[in-house]
mmCIF file of C-alpha atoms and ligand atoms in Angstrom:
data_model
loop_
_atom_site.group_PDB
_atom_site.id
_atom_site.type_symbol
_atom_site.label_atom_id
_atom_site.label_comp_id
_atom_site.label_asym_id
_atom_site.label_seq_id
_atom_site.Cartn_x
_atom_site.Cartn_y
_atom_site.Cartn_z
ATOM 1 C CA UNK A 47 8.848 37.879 3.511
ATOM 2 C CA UNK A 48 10.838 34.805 2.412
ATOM 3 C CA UNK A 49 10.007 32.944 5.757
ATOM 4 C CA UNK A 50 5.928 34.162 5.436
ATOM 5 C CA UNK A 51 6.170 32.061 2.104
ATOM 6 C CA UNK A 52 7.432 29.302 3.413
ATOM 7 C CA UNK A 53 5.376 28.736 6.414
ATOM 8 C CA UNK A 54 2.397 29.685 4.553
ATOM 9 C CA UNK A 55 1.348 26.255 3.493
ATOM 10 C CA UNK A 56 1.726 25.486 7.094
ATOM 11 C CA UNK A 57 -0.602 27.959 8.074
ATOM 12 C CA UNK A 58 -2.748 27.202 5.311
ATOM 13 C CA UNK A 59 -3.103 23.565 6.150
ATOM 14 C CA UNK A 60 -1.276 23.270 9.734
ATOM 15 C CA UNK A 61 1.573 20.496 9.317
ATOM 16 C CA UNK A 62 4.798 18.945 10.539
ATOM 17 C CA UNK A 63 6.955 16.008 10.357
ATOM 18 C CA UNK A 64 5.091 13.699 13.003
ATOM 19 C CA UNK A 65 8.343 12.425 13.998
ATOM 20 C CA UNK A 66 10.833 15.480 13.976
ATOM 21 C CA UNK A 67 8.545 18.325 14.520
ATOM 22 C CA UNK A 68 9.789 20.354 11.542
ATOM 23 C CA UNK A 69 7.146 22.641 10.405
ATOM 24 C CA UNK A 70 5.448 22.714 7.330
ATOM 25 C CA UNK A 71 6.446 19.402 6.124
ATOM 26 C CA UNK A 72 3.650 16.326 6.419
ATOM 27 C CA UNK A 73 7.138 14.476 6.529
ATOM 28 C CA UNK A 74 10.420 14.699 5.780
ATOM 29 C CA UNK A 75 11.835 12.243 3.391
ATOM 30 C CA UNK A 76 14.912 10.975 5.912
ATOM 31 C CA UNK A 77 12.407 10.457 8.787
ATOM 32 C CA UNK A 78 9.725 8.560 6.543
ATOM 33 C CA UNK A 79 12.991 6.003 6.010
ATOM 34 C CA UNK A 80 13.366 6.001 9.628
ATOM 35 C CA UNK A 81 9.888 4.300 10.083
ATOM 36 C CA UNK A 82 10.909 1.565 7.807
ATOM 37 C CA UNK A 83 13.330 -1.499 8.940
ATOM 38 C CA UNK A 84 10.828 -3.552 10.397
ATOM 39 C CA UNK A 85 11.356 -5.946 7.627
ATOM 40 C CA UNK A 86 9.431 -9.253 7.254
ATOM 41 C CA UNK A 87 8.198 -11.896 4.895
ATOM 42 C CA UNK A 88 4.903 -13.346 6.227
ATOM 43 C CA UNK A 89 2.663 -15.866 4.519
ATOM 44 C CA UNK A 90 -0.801 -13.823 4.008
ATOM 45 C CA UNK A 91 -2.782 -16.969 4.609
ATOM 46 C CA UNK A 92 -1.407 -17.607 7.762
ATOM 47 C CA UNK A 93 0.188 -14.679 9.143
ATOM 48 C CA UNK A 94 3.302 -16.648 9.917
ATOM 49 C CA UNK A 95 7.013 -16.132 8.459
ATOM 50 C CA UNK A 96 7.574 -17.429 4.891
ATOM 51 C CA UNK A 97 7.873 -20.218 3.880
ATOM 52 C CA UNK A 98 4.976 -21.622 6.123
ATOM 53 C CA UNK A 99 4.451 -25.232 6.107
ATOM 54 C CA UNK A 100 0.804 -25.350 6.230
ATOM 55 C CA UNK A 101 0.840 -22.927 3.020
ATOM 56 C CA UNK A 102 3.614 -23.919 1.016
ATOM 57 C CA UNK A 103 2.453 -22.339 -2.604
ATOM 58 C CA UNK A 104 0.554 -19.786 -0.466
ATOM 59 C CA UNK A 105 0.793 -15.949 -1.635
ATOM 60 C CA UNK A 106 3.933 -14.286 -0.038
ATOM 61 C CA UNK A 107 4.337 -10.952 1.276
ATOM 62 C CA UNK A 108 7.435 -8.351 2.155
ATOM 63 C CA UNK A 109 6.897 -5.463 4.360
ATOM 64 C CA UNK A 110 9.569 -2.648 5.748
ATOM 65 C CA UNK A 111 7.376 -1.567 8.661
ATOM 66 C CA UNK A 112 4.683 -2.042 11.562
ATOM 67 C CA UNK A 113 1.527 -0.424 11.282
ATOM 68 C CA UNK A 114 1.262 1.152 14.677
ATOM 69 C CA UNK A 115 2.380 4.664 16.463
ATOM 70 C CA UNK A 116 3.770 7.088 14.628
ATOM 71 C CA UNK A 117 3.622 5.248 11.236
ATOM 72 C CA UNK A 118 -0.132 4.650 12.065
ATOM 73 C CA UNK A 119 -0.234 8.775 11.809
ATOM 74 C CA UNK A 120 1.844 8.661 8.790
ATOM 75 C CA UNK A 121 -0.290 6.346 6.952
ATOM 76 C CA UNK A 122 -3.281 7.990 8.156
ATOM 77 C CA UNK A 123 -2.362 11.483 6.632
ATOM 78 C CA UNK A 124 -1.334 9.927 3.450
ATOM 79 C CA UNK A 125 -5.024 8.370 2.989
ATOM 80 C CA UNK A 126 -6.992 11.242 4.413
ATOM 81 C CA UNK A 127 -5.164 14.355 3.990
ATOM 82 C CA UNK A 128 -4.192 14.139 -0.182
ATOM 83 C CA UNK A 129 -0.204 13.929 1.295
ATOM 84 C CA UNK A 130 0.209 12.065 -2.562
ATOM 85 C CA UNK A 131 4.423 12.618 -2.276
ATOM 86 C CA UNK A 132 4.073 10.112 1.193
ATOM 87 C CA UNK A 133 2.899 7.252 -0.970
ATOM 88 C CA UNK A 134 5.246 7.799 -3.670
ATOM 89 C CA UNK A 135 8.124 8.423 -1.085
ATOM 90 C CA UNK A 136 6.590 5.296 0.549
ATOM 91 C CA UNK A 137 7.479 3.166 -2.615
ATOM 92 C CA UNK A 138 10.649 4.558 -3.065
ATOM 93 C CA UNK A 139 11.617 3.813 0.054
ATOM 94 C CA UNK A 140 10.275 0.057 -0.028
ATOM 95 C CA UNK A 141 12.235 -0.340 -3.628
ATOM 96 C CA UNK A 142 15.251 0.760 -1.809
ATOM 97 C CA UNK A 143 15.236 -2.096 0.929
ATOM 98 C CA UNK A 144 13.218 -4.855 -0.890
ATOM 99 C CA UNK A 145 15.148 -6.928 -3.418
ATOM 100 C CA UNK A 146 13.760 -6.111 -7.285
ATOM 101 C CA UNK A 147 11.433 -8.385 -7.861
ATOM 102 C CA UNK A 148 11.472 -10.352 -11.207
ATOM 103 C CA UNK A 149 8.476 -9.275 -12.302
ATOM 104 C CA UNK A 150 6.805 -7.723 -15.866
ATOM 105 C CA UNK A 151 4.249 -5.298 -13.333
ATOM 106 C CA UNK A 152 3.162 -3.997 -10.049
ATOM 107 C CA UNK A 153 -0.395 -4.475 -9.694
ATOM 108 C CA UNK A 154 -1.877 -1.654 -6.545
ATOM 109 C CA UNK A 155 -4.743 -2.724 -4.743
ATOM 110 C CA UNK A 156 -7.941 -1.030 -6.065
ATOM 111 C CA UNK A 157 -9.913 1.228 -3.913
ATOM 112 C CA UNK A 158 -13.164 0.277 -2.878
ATOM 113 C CA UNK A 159 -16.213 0.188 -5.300
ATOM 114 C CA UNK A 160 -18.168 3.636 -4.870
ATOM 115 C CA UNK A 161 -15.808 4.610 -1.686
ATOM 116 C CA UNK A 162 -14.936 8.671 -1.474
ATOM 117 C CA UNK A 163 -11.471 8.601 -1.912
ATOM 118 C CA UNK A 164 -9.995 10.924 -4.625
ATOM 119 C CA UNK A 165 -6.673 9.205 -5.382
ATOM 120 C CA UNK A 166 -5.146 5.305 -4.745
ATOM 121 C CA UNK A 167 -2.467 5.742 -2.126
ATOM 122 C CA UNK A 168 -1.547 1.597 -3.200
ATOM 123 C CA UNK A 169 -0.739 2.964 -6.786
ATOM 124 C CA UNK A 170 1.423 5.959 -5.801
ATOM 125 C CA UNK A 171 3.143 3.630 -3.493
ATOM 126 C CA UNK A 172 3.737 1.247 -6.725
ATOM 127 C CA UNK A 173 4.383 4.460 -9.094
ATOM 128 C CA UNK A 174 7.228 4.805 -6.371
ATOM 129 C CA UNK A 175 8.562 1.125 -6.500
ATOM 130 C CA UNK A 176 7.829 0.660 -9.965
ATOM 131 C CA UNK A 177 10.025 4.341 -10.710
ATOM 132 C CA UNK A 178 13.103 3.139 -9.097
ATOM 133 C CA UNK A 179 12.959 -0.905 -10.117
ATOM 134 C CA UNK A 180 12.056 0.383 -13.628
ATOM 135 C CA UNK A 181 8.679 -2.003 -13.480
ATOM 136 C CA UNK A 182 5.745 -0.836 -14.655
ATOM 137 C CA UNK A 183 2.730 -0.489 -13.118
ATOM 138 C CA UNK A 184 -0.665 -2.447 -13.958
ATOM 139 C CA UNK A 185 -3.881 -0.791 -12.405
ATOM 140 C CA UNK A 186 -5.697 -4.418 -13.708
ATOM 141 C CA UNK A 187 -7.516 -5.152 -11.161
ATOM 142 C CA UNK A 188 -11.435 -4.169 -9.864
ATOM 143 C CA UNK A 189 -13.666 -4.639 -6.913
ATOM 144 C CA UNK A 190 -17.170 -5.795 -7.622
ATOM 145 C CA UNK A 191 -18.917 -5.377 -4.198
ATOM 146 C CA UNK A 192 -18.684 -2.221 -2.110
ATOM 147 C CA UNK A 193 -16.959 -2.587 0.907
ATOM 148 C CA UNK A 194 -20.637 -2.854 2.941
ATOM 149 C CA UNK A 195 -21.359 -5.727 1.654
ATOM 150 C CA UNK A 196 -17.634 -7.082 1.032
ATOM 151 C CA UNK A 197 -17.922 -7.158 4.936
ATOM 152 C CA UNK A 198 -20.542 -9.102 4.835
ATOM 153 C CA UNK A 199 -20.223 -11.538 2.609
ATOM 154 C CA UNK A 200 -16.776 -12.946 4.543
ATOM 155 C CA UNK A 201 -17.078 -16.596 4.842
ATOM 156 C CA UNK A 202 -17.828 -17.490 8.285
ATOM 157 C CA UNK A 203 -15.437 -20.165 9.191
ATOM 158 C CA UNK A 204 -12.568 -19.555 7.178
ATOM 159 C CA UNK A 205 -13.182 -15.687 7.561
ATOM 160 C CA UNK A 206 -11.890 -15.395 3.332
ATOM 161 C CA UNK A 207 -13.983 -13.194 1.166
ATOM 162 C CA UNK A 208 -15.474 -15.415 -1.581
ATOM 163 C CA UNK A 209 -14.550 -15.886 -5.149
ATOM 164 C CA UNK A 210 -15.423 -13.094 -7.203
ATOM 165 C CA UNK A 211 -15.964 -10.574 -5.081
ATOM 166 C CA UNK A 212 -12.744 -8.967 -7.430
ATOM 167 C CA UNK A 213 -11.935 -9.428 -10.834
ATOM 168 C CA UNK A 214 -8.564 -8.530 -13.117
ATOM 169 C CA UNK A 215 -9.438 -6.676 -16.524
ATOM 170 C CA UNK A 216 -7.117 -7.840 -19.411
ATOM 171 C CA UNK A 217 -4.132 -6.833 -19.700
ATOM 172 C CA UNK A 218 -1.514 -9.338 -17.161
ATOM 173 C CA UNK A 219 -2.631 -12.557 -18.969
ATOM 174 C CA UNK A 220 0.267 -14.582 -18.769
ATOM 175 C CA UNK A 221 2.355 -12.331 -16.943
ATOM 176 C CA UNK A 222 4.091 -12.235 -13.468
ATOM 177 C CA UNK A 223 2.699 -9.696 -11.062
ATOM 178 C CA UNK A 224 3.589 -8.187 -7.515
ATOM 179 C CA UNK A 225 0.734 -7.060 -5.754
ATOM 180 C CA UNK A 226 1.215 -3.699 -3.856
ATOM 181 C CA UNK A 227 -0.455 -2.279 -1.066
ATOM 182 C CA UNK A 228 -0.078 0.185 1.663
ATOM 183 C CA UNK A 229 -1.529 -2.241 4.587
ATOM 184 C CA UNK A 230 -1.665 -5.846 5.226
ATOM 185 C CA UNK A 231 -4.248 -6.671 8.086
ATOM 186 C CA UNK A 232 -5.678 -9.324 7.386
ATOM 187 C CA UNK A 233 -4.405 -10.271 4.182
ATOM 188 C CA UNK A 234 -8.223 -11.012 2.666
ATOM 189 C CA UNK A 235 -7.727 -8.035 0.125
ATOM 190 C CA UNK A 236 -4.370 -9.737 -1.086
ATOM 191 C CA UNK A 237 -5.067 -13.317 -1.362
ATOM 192 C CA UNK A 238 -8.634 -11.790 -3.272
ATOM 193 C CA UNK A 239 -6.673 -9.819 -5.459
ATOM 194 C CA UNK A 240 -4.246 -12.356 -6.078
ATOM 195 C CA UNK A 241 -6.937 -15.044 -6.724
ATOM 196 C CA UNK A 242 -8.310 -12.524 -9.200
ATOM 197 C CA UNK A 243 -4.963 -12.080 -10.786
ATOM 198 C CA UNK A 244 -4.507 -15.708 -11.000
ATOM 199 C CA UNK A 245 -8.120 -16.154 -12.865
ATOM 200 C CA UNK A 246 -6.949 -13.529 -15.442
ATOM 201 C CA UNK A 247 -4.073 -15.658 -16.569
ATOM 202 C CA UNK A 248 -1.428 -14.126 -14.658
ATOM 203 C CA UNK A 249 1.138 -14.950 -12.240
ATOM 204 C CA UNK A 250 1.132 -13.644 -9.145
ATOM 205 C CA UNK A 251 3.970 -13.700 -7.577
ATOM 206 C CA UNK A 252 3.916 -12.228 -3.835
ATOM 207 C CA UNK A 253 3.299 -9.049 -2.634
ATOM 208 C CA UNK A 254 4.922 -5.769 -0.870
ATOM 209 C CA UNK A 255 3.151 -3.221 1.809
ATOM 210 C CA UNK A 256 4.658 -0.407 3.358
ATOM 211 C CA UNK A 257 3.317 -1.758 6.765
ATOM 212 C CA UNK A 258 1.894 -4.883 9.028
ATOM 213 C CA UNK A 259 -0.859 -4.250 11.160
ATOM 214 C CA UNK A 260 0.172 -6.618 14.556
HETATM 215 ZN ZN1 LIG B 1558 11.156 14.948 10.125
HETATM 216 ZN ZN1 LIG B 1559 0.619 -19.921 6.107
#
């Protein structure tokens, strides 16, 4: 009976760890770790390694992993399938590896402007962080355009999205800020949200995702 119990979630909602095969897990803690280690510190303007000489007070970001494979699947079941402990494991994980960043709050990316989504994976990551750096977390910042026509209203040559197009609420005037996300394609969202930040008084100081997309 003991064993029905604990394979019922799995036959409930059919799971296991993408990367050991254990059942009825989404993951297992040791094996999320095991996706990190692909550390890097990229300049989100450029995409190159920081410090970047064509964007020397550009916006700075640290990331423990590659978006691709298995930790594609990984991220994918922590959006879409309400895995909420992957996200906070996530952050944990990244506060581990990263050095603690001298900063008064973690500011997640905001999900999109009328999108479906139920819960922010970018602020469970930074409830994760934030838990085991002792930094508190700052859900400041907003989108003002849907993600239609965010899309479309990307500059054409310099491919940036334009000024406004996110805004900070009070609350981080005057303060330094990490920006936290669970993806970094192509770093539009960041240097947005940062730019947003920046227009709200504060200081934003780099940023952290659990992955890359190369
Ligand atoms: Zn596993
Ligand atoms: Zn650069």
């Amino acid at each position: 009976m003991e064993s029905f119990f604990r394979y019922l979630p799995h036959i409930v909602w059919p799971s296991s760890c993408p990367v050991c095969g254990r059942l009825a897990v989404k993951i297992c803690p040791e094996c999320l770790e095991s996706l990190s280690g692909h550390f890097s510190r990229f300049c989100v303007s450029c995409g190159r390694d920081a410090p970047c000489g064509a964007h020397p007070d550009g916006l700075v970001c640290r990331s423990v992993s590659v978006y691709s494979g298995i930790n594609r699947d990984v991220v994918h079941a922590m959006k879409y399938s309400y895995c909420k402990a992957i996200a906070l494991m996530m952050g944990e994980v990244m506060a581990r590896i990263l050095p603690k960043p001298g900063a008064d709050f973690l500011v997640p990316i905001p999900l999109h402007k009328g999108g479906k989504r139920e819960y922010n994976q970018a602020k469970l990551i930074a409830y994760g962080a934030g838990r085991i750096w002792n930094i508190p977390i700052k859900d400041c910042a907003r989108w003002n355009v849907d993600r239609k026509s965010q899309a479309s209203s990307l500059d054409k040559t310099s491919r940036a999205l334009p000024s406004g197009v996110m805004t900070s609420n009070a609350g981080a005037e005057g303060k330094s800020v990490i920006l936290v996300d669970d993806i970094c394609t192509t770093g539009n969202t960041l240097l947005a949200a940062a730019r947003a930040l920046g227009e709200a008084g504060a200081n934003p100081l780099g940023a952290m995702v659990w992955g890359r997309s190369v």
